[in-house]
Coordinates of C-alpha atoms in Angstrom, one line a residue:
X1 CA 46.2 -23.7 -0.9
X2 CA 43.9 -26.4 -0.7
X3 CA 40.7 -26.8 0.7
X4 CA 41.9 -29.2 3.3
X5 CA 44.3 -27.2 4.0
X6 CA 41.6 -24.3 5.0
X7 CA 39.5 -26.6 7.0
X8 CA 42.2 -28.4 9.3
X9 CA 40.1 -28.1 12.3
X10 CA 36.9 -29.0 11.1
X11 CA 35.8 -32.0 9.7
X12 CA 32.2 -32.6 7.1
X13 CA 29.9 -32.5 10.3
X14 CA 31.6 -29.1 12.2
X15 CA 31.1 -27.7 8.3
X16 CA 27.5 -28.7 7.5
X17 CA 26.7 -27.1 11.2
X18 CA 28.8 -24.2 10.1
X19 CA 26.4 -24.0 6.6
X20 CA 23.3 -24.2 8.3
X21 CA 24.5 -21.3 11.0
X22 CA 26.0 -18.9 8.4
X23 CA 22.6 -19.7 6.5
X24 CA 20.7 -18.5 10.0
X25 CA 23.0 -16.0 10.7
X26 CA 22.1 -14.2 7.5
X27 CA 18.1 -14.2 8.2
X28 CA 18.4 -13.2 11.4
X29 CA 20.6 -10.2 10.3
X30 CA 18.1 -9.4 7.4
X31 CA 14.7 -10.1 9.3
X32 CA 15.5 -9.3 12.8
X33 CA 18.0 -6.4 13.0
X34 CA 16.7 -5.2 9.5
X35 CA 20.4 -4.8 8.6
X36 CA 20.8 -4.5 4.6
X37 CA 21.3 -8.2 2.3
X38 CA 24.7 -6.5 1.2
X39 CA 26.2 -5.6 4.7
X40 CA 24.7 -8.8 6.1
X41 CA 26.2 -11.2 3.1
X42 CA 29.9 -9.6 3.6
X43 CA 29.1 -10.1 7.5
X44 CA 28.3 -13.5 7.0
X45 CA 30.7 -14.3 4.3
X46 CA 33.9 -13.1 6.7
X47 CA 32.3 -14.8 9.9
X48 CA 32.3 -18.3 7.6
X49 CA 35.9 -17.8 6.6
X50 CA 36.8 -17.3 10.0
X51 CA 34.6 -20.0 11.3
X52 CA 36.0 -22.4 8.6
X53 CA 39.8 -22.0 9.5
X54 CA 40.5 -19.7 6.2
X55 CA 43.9 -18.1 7.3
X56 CA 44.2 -14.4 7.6
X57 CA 46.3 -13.7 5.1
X58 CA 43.8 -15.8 2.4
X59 CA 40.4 -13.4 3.9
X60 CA 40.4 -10.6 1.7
X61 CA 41.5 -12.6 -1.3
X62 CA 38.9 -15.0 -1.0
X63 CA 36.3 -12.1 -0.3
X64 CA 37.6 -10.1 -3.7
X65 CA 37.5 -12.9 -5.8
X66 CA 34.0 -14.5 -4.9
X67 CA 33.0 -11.0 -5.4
X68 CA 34.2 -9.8 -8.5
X69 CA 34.0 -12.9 -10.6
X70 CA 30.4 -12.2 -9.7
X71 CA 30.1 -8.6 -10.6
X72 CA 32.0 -9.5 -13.8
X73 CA 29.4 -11.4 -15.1
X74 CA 26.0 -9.9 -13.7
X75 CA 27.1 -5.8 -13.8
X76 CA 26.8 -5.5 -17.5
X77 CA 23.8 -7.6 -18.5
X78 CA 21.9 -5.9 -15.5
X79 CA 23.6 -2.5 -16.6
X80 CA 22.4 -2.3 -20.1
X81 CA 19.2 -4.4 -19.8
X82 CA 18.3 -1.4 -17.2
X83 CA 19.1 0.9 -19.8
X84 CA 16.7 -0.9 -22.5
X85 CA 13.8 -1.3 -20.0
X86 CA 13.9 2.6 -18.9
X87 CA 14.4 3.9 -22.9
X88 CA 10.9 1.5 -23.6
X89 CA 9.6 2.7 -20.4
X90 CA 10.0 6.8 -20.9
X91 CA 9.2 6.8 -24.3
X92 CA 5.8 5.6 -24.5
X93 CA 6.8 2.1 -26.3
X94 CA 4.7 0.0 -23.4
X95 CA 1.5 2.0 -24.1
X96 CA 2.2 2.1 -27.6
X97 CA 2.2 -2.4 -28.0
X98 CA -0.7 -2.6 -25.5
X99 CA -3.0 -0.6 -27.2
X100 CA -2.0 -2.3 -30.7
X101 CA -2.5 -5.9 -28.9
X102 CA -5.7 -4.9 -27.6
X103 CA -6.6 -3.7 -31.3
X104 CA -5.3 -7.0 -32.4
X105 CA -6.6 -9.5 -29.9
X106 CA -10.1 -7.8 -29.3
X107 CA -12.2 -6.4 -26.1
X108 CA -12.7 -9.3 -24.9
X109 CA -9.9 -10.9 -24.6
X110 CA -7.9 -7.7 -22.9
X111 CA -6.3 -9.8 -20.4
X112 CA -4.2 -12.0 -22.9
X113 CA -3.4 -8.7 -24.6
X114 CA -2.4 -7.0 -21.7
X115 CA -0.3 -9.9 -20.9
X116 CA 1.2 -10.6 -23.9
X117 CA 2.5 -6.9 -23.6
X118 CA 4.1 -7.3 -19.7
X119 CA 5.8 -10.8 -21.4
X120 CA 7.3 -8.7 -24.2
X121 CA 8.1 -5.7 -21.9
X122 CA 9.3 -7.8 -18.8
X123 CA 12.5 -9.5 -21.1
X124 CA 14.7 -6.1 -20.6
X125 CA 12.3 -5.0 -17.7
X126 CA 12.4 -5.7 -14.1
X127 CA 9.4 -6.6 -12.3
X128 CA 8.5 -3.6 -10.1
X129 CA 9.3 -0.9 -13.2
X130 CA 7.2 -3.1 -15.9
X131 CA 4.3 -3.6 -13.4
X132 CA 4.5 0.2 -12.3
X133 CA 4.5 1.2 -16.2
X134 CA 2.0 -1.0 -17.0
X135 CA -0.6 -0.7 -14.7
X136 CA -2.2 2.8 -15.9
X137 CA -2.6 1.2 -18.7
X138 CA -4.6 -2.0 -17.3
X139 CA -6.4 0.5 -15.0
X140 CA -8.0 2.2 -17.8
X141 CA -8.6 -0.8 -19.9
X142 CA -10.8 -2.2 -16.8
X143 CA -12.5 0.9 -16.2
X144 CA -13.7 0.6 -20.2
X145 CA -14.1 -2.9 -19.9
X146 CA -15.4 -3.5 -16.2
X147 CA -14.8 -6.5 -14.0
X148 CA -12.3 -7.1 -11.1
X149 CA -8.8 -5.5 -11.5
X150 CA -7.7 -9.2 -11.0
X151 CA -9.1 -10.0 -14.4
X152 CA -6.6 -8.0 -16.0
X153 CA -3.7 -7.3 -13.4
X154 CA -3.0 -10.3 -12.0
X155 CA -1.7 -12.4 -15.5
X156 CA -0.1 -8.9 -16.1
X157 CA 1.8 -9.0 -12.9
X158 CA 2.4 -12.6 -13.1
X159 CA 4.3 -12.3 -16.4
X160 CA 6.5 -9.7 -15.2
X161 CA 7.1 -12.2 -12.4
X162 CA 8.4 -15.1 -14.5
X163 CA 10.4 -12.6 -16.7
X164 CA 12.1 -11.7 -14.2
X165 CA 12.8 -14.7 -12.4
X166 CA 13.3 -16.9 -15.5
X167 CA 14.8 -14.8 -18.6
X168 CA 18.0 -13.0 -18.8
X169 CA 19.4 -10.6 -18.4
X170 CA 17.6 -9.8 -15.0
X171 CA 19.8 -10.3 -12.1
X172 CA 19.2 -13.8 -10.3
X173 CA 18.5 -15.5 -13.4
X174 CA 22.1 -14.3 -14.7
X175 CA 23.9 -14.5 -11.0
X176 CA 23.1 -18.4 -10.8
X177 CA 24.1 -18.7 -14.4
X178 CA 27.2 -17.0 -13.7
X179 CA 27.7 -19.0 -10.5
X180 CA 26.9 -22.7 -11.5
X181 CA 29.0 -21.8 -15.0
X182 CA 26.0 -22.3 -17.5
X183 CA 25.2 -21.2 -21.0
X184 CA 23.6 -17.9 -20.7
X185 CA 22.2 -18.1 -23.9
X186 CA 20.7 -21.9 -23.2
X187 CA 19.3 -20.3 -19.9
X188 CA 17.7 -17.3 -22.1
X189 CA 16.1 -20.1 -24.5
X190 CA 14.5 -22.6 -21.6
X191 CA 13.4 -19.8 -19.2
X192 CA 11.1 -18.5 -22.1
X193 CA 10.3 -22.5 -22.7
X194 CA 9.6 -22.7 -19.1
X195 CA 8.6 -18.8 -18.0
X196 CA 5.7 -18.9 -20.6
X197 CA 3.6 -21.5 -20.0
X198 CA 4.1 -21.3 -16.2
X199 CA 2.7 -17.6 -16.4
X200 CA -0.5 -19.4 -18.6
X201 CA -1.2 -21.8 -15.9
X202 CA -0.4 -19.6 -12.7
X203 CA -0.9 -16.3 -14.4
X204 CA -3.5 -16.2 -17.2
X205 CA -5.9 -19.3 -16.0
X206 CA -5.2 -18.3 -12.1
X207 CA -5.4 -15.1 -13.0
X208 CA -9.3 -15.9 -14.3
X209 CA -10.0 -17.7 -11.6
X210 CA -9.1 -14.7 -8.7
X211 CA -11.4 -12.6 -11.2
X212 CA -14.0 -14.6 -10.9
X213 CA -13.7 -14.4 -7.0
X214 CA -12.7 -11.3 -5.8
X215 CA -14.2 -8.5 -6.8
X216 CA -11.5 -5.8 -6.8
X217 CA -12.2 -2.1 -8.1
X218 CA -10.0 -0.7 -10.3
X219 CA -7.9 2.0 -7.3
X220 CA -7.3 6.0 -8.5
X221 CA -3.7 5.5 -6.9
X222 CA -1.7 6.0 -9.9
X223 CA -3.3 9.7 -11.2
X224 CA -0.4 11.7 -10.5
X225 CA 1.4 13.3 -13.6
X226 CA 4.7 12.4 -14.8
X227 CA 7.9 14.3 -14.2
X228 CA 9.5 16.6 -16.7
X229 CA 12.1 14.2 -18.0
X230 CA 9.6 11.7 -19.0
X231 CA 7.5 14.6 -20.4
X232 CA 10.6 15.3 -22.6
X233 CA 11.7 11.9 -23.8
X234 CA 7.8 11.0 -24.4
X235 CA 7.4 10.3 -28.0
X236 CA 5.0 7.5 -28.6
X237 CA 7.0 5.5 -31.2
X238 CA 5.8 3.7 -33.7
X239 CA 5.0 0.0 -33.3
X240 CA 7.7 -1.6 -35.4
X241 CA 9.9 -0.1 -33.5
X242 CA 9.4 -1.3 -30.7
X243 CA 9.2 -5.2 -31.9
X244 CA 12.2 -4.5 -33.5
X245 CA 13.9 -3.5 -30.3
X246 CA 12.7 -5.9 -28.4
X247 CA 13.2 -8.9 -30.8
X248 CA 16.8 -7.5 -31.6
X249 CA 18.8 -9.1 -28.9
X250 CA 17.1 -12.2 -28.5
X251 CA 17.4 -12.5 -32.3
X252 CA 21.6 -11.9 -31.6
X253 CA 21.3 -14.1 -28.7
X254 CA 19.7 -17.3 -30.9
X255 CA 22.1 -16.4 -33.8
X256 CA 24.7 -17.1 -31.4
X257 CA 23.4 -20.3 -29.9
X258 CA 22.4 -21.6 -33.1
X259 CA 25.9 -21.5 -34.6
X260 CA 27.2 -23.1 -31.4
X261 CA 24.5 -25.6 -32.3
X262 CA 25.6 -26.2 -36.2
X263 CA 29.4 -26.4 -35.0
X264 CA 28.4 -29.5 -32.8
X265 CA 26.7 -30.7 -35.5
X266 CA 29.6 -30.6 -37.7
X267 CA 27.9 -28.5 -40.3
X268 CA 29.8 -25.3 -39.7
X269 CA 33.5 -24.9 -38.1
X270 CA 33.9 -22.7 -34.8
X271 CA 37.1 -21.5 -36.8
X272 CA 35.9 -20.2 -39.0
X273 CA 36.4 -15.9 -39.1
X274 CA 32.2 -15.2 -40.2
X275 CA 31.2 -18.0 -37.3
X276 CA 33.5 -16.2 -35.0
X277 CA 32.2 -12.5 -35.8
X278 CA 28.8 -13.5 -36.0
X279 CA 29.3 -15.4 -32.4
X280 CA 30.3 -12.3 -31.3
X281 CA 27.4 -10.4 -31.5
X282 CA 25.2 -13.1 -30.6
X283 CA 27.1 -12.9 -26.7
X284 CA 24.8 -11.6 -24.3
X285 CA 26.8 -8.4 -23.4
X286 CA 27.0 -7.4 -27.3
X287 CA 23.7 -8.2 -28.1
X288 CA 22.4 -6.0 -25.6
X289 CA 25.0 -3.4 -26.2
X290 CA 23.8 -3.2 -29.9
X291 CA 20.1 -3.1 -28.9
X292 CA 20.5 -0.2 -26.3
X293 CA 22.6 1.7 -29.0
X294 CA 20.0 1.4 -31.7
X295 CA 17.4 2.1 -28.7
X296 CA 19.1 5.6 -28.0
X297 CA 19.3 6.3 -31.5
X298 CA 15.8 5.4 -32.7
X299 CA 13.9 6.7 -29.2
X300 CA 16.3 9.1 -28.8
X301 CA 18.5 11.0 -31.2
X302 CA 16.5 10.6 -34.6
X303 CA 13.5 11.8 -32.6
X304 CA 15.4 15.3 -32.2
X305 CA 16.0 14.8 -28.4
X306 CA 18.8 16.5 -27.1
X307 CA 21.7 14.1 -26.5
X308 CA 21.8 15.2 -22.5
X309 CA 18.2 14.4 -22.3
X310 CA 19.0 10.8 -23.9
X311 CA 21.8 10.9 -21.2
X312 CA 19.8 11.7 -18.4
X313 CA 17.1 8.9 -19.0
X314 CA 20.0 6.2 -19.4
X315 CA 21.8 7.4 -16.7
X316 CA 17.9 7.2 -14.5
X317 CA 18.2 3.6 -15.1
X318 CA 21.6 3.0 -13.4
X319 CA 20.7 4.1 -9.6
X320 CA 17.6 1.9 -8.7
X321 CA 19.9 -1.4 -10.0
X322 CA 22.6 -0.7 -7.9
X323 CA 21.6 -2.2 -5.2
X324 CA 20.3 -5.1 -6.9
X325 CA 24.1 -5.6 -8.5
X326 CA 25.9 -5.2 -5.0
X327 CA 23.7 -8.0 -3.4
X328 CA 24.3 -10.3 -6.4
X329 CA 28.2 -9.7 -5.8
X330 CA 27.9 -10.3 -2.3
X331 CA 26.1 -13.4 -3.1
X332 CA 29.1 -14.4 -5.3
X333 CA 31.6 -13.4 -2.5
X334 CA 29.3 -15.8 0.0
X335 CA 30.0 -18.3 -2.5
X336 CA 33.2 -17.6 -3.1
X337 CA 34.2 -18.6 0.5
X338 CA 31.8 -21.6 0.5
X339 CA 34.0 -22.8 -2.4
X340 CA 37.3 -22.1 -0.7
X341 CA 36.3 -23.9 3.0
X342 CA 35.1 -27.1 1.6
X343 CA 31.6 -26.7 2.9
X344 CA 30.3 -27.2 -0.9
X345 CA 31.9 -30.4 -1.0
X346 CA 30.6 -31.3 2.6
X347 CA 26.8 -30.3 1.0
X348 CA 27.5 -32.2 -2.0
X349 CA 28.8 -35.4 -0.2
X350 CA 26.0 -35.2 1.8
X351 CA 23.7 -34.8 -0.7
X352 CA 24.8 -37.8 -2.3
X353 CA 24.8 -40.0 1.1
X354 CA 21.1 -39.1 1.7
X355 CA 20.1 -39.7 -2.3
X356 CA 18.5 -36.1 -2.8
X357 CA 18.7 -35.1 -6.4
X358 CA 20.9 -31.4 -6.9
X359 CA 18.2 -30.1 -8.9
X360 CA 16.0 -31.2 -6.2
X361 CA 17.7 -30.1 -3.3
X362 CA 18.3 -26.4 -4.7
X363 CA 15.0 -26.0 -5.1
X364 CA 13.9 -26.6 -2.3
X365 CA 17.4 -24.4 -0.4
X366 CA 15.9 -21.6 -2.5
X367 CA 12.6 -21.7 -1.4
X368 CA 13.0 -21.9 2.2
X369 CA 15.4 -18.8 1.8
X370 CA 12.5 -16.9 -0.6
X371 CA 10.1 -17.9 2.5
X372 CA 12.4 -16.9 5.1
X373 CA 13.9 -13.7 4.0
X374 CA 11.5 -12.8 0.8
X375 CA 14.5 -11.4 -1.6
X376 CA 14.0 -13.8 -4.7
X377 CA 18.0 -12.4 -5.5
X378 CA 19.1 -13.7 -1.9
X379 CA 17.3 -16.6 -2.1
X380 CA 18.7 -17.3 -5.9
X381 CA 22.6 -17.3 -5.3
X382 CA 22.7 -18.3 -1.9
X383 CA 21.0 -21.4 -3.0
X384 CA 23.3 -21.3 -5.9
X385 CA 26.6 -20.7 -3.8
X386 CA 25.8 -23.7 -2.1
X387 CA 25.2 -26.2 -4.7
X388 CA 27.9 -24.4 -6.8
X389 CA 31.0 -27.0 -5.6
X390 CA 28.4 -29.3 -6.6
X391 CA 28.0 -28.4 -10.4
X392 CA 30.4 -26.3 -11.4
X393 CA 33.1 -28.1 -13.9
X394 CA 31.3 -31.3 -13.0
X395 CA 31.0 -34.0 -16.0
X396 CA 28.4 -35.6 -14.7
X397 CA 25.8 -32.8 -16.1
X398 CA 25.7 -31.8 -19.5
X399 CA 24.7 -27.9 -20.7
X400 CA 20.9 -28.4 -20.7
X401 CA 21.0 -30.0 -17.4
X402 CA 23.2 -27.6 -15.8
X403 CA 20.9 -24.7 -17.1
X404 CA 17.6 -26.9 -16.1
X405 CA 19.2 -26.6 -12.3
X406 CA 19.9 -23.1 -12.5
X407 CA 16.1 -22.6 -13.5
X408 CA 15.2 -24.7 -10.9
X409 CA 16.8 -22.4 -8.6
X410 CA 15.2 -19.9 -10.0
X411 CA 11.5 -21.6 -9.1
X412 CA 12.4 -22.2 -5.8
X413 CA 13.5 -18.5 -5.5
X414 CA 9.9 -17.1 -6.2
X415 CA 7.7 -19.7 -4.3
X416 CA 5.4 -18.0 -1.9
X417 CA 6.5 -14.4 -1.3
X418 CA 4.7 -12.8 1.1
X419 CA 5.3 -10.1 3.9
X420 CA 8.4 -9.9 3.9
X421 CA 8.6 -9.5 0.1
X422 CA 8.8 -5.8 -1.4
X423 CA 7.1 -7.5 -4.3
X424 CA 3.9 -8.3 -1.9
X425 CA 3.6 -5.2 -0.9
X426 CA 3.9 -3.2 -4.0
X427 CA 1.0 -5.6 -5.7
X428 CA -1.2 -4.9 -2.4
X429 CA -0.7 -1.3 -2.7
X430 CA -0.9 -0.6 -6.0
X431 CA -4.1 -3.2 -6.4
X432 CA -6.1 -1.5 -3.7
X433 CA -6.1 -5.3 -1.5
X434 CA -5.8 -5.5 2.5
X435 CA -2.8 -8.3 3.7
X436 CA -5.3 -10.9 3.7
X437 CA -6.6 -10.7 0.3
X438 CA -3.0 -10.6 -0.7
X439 CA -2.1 -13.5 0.6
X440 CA -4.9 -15.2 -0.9
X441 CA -4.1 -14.4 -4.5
X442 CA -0.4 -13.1 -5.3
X443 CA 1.2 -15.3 -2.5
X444 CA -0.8 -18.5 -4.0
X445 CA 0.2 -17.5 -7.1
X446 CA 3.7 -17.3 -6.4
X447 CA 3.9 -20.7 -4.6
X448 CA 2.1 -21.8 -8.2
X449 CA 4.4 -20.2 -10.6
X450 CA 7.5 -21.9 -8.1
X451 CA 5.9 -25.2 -8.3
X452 CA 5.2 -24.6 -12.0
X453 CA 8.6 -23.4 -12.9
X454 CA 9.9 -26.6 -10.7
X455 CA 7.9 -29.4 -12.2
X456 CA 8.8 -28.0 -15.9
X457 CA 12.8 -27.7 -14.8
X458 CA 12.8 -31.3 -13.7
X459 CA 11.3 -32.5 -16.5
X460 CA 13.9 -30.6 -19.1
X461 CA 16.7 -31.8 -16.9
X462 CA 15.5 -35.8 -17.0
X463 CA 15.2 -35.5 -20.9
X464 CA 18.5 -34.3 -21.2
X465 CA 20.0 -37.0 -18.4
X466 CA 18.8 -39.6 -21.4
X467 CA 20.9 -37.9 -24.0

């Protein structure tokens, strides 16, 4: 069945009116009646259908399929990079790098250490976990070192942020990857391009700068003892180990792309059996599959830890994603019916008649959700569900400008979260700051590291336009 055969009562206006109410519709549920982003996407997603003239008998279908095509995707990245991040976490590996960075990069220069660190830590973990790990480690390095808790928190927290808004294989990054069909690997490669130096300028130099200006003490929030499982698994590892499990998978993951790079090149043939098995572990899924193996074995098992301890704390990891995984699949499915109505093409047709860029004009869907609503996922593949008819399968954009969009999407997803942001209010808490103060620094921030993220997208994407 056709599109136009879905929408035989309405034509591109009655759909673009039908967008921009499903798109209301679904921040009114979420703000106003509080009702859940998974429960309210379904909601949404079936009045659209019904709105759009999909038959009865196509509903469910189209539902399922959005939906699972999503999940098949985003489930097993988000999975096992949970899994990575909470092994690291337990074990004492975060403590473990920050103190030899701080050994490395001096007193004085405890912020970049301390930041380096949340970088390295926020690839397989997800903002509020890293920041909660790290931050009785930055409250006793600014105790020793004295000045505002800004000085060193805020480019801590702001590199978490860009991690996980940027960098597979956390959940929005690898939805709209999943969504507008680009290279996960390529996305992996120009996040970090773009996620590093936007956490220098909005992170590290901002960072300074709120320092300098507000003088925050260091809070005693953060005193309470750890539970008995994390008692158990603690082991303090050794250094190396940690690199080495952190640098595993994106060393599988640049093995891969690299060959895919040659084979375009004409130096080595895809047909090759070594190319092909090397390939293979190099896919995203493997890579991290490998890397949480050797994790379980070098945290877990050849540190005499009982097997159903190494259990428990992978299996810890699962529950608090969940959530995260279901709202990414009910993205999909909202997208999934935007696809099958026609309103993607309506967007894209308008789009072109009023001369706004795609890159451009995600962005700037995303942000308005982010603002809206304050879920960077919600924000991230609605924006991406819309422009998917857009993108997906079209020849018009090559690989690096399809993955420039997706991180441009990605910016627009993070600009400016503020109260109604669980991200705001876990940095005002933890950070000791009244709603005000917040505002002033981590929503400024965020509306920097969107910009940021934004400005360095549409540059990638106009480089590779000339190629």
């Amino acid at each position: 069945m056709t599109d136009l055969e879905l929408n035989w009562t309405l034509g591109t206006p009655g759909l673009l009116l039908v967008a921009a109410g499903a798109i209301a519709l679904l921040l009114v549920l979420i703000m106003k009646f509080r009702i859940h982003a998974f429960v309210a996407l379904i909601v949404v997603s079936v009045v659209t259908a019904v709105a759009t003239g999909i038959p009865a008998s196509g509903l469910v279908p189209t539902l399922m399929s959005g939906f699972s095509s999503t999940l098949g995707s985003v489930a097993l990245l988000v999975g096992l990079g949970a899994m990575l991040g909470r092994m690291l976490e337990v074990s004492g590996g975060a403590e473990v790098l920050t103190n030899a960075l701080i050994k490395t990069f001096g007193e004085k220069r405890a912020p970049l250490a301390l930041s380096v660190a949340s970088l390295m830590f926020g690839f397989p973990i997800f903002f509020d976990a890293g920041l909660v790990v790290m931050l009785p480690i930055i409250f006793t390095v600014a105790r020793r070192l004295g000045g505002s808790l800004l000085l060193y928190a805020f480019p801590a927290a702001a590199a978490f942020s860009v991690m996980h808004i940027f960098v597979p294989p956390h959940p929005g990054p690898v939805a709209a990857t999943g969504l507008l069909g680009a290279d996960v690997g390529l996305v992996l490669i120009f996040g970090l391009l773009i996620a590093i130096p936007t956490w220098y300028l909005a992170g590290y130099l901002f960072g300074g700068f709120l320092g300098r200006r507000f003088n925050i003490p260091v809070p005693t929030i953060l005193d309470a003892p750890s539970d008995s499982i994390e008692n158990k698994f603690r082991s303090a590892p050794k250094l190396g180990t940690i690199v080495f499990l952190l640098l595993l998978p994106l060393g599988l993951i640049f093995l891969n792309t690299g060959l895919n790079m040659l084979a375009t090149a004409g130096v080595v043939s895809l047909e090759d059996t070594w190319v092909q098995v090397l390939r293979a572990f190099g896919e995203v899924p493997i890579a991290l599959l490998i890397t949480v193996l050797m994790a379980m074995w070098l945290l877990g098992w050849r540190q005499q830890k009982e097997r159903s301890l190494v259990e428990t704390v992978v299996d810890s990891a699962l529950g608090p994603i969940c959530s995260i995984i279901l709202i990414t699949g009910a993205g999909g499915m909202f997208g999934g019916v935007l696809r099958a109505s026609g309103i993607g093409n309506a967007i894209a047709d308008s789009l072109d008649a009023i001369g706004l860029p795609v890159i451009v004009a995600g962005f700037v869907i995303a942000a308005v959700v982010r603002i809206a609503q304050g879920s960077a996922t919600v924000a991230l593949t609605t924006a991406a569900a819309l422009i998917q008819p857009v993108v997906l399968g079209n020849p018009e954009f090559n690989a690096v400008q399809t993955v420039a969009i997706v991180l441009s999407l990605a910016a627009g997803s993070v600009f400016a979260g503020h109260v109604n942001d669980s991200g705001f209010w876990l940095v005002s808490k933890f950070f000791g700051m009244d709603t005000k103060t917040t505002l002033k620094t981590w929503t400024v921030g965020q509306a920097l590291i969107g910009a940021c993220g934004f400005v360095l997208s549409l540059a990638i994407y106009l480089i590779a336009s000339t190629f």
